[in-house]
Coordinates of N, CA and C in Angstrom, one line a residue:
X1 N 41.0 -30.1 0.0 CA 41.9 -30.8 0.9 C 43.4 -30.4 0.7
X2 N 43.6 -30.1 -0.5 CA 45.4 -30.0 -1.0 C 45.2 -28.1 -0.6
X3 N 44.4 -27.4 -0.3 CA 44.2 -26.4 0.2 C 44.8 -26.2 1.6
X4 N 44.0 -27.2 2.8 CA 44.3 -27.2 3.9 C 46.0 -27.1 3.8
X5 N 45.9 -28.4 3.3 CA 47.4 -29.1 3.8 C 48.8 -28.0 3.5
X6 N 48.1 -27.0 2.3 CA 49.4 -25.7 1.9 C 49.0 -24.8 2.6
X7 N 48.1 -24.5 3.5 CA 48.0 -23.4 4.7 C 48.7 -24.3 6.1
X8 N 48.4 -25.7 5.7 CA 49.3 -26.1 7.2 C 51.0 -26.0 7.0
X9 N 51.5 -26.8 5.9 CA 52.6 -26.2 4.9 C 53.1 -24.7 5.2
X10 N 52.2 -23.7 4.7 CA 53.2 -22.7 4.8 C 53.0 -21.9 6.1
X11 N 52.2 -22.6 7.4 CA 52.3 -22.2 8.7 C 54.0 -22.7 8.8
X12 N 53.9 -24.0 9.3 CA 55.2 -25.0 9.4 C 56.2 -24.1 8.7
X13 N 56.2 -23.6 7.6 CA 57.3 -22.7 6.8 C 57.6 -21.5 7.6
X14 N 56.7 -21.0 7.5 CA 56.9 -19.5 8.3 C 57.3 -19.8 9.7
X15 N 56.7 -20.4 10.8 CA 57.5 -20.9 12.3 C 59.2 -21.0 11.9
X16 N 59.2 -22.4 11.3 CA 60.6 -22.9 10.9 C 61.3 -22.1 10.3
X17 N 61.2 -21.2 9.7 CA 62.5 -20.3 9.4 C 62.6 -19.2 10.3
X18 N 61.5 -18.9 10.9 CA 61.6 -17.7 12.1 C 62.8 -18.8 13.3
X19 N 62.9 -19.8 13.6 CA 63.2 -21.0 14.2 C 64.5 -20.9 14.2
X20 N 64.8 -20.8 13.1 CA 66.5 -21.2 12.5 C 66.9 -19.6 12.2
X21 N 66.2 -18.9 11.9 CA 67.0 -17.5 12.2 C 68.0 -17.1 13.5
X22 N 66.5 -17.7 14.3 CA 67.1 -17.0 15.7 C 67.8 -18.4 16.3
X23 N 68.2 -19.5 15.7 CA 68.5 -20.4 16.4 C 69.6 -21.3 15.8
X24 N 69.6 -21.4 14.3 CA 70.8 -22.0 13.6 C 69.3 -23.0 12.8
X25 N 70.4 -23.2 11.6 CA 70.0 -24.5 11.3 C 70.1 -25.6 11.4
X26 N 69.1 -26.7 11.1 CA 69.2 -28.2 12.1 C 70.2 -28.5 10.7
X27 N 70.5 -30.0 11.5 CA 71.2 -30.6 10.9 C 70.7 -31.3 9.8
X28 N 69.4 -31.8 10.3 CA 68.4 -32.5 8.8 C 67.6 -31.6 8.7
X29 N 67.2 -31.6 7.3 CA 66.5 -30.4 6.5 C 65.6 -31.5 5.7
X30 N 65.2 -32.8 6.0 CA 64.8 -33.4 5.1 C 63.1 -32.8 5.2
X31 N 62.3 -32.5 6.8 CA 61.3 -31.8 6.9 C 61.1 -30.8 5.9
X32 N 62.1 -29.8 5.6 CA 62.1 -29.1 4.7 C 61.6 -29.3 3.3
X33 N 63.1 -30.3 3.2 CA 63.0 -30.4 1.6 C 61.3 -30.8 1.1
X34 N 60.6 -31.6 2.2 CA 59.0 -32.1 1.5 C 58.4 -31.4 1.5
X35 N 58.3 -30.3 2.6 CA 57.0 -28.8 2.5 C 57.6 -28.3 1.2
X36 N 59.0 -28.0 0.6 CA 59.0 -27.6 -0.5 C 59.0 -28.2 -1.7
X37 N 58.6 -29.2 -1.7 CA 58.4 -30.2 -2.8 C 56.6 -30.3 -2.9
X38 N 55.9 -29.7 -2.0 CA 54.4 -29.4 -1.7 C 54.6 -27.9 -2.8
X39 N 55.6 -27.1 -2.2 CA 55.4 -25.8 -2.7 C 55.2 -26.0 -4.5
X40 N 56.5 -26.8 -4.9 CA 56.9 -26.6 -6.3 C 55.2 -27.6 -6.6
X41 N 54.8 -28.8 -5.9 CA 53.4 -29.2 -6.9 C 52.2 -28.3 -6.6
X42 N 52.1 -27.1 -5.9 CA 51.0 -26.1 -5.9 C 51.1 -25.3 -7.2
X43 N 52.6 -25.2 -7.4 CA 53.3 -24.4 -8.5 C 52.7 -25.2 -9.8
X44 N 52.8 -26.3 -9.5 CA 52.3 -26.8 -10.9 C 50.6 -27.1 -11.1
X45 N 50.4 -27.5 -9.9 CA 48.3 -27.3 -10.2 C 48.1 -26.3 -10.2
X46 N 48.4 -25.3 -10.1 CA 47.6 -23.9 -10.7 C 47.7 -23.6 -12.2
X47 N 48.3 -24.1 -12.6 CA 48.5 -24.3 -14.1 C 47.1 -24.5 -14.5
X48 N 46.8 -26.0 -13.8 CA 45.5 -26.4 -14.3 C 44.2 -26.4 -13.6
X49 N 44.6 -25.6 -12.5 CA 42.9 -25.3 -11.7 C 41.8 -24.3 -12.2
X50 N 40.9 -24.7 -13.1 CA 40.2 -23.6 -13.3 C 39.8 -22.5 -12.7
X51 N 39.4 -21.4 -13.1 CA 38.6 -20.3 -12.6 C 37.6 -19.9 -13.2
X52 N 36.7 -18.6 -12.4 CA 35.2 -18.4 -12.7 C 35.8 -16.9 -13.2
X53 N 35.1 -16.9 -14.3 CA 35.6 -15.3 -15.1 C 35.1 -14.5 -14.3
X54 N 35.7 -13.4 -14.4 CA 35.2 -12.2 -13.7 C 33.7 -11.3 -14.7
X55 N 34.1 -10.9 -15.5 CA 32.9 -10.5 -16.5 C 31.9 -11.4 -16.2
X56 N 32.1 -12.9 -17.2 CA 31.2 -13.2 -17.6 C 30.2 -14.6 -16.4
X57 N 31.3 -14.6 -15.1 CA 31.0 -15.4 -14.2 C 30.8 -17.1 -14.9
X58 N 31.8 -17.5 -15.8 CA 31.5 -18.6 -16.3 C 32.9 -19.5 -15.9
X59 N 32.7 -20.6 -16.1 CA 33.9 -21.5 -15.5 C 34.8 -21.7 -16.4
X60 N 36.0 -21.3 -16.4 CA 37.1 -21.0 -17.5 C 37.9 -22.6 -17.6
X61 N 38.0 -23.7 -18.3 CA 38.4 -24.8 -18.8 C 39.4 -24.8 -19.7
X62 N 39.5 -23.7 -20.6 CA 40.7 -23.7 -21.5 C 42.3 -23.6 -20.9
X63 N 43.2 -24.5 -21.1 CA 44.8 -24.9 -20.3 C 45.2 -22.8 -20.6
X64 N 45.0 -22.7 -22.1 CA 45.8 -21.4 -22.3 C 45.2 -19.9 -21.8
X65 N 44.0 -20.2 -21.3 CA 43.2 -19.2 -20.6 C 43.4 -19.0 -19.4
X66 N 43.6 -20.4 -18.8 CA 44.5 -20.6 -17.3 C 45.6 -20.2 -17.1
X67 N 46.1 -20.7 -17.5 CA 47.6 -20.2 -17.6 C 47.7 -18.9 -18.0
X68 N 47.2 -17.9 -19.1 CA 47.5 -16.5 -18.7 C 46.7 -15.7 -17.4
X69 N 45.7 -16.3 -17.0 CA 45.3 -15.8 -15.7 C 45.9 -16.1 -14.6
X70 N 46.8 -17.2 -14.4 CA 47.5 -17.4 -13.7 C 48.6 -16.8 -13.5
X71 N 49.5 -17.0 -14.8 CA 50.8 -15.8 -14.7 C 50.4 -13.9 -14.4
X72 N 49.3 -13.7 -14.9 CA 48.6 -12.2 -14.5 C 48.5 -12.4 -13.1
X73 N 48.2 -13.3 -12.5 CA 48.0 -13.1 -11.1 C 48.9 -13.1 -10.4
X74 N 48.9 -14.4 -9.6 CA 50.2 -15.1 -8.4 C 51.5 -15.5 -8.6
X75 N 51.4 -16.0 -10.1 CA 52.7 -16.7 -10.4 C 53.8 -16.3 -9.6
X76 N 54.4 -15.1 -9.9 CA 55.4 -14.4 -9.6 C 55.5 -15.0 -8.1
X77 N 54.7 -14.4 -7.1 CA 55.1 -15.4 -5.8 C 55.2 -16.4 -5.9
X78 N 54.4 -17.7 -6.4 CA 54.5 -18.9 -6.0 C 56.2 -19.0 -6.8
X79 N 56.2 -18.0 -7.8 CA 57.6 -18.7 -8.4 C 58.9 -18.8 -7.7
X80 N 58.6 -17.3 -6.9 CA 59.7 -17.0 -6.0 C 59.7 -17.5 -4.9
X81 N 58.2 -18.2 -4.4 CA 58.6 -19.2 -3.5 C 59.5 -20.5 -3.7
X82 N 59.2 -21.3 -4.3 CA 60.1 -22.6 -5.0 C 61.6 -22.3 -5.2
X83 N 62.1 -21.0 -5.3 CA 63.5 -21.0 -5.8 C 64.2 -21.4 -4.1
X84 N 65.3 -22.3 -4.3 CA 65.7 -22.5 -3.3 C 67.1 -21.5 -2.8
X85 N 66.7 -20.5 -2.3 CA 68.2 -19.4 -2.3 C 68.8 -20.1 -1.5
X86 N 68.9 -20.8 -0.4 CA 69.9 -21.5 0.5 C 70.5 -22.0 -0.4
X87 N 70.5 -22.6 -1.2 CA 71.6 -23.1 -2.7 C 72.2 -22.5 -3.4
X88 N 71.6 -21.5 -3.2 CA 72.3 -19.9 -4.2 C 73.2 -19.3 -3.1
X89 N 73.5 -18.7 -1.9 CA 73.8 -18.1 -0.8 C 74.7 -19.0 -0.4
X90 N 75.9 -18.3 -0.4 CA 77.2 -18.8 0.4 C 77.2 -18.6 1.8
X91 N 78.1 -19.3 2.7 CA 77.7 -19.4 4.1 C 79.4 -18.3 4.4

């Protein structure tokens, strides 16, 4: 379910900033600020979502097993999604 809703999420993301490129930004961003408050708790269940090993096809439960499979993988994007550069970036 929390799958769906981050593919509906980062549809909504991707439109909306194509949106405001070519059009300005709105005046409320509060739409915003919650798709990315979705982003940052994706950020944090992957920490703890198991996976099925690759070798041994078994279901991996260990937090510290997870978490280096996770930073080996995606991390890096999800990380760089969550930063908010509009906050960083002078107008």
């Amino acid at each position: 379910m929390f799958d769906n809703l981050m593919l509906i999420a980062s549809c909504y993301n991707t439109f909306t900033q194509a949106f405001y490129a070519a059009f300005g930004n709105p005046t409320s961003k509060v739409p915003d600020y919650l798709i990315e408050s979705l982003f940052f708790f994706d950020f944090l269940f992957c920490f703890c979502q198991e996976f099925k090993d690759e070798e041994t096809y078994t279901v991996v439960s260990d937090m510290k097993r997870i978490a280096k499979h996770y930073i080996k993988g995606s991390f890096i994007f999800d990380f760089l999604a969550i930063i908010p550069f509009e906050l960083f970036l002078l107008d």
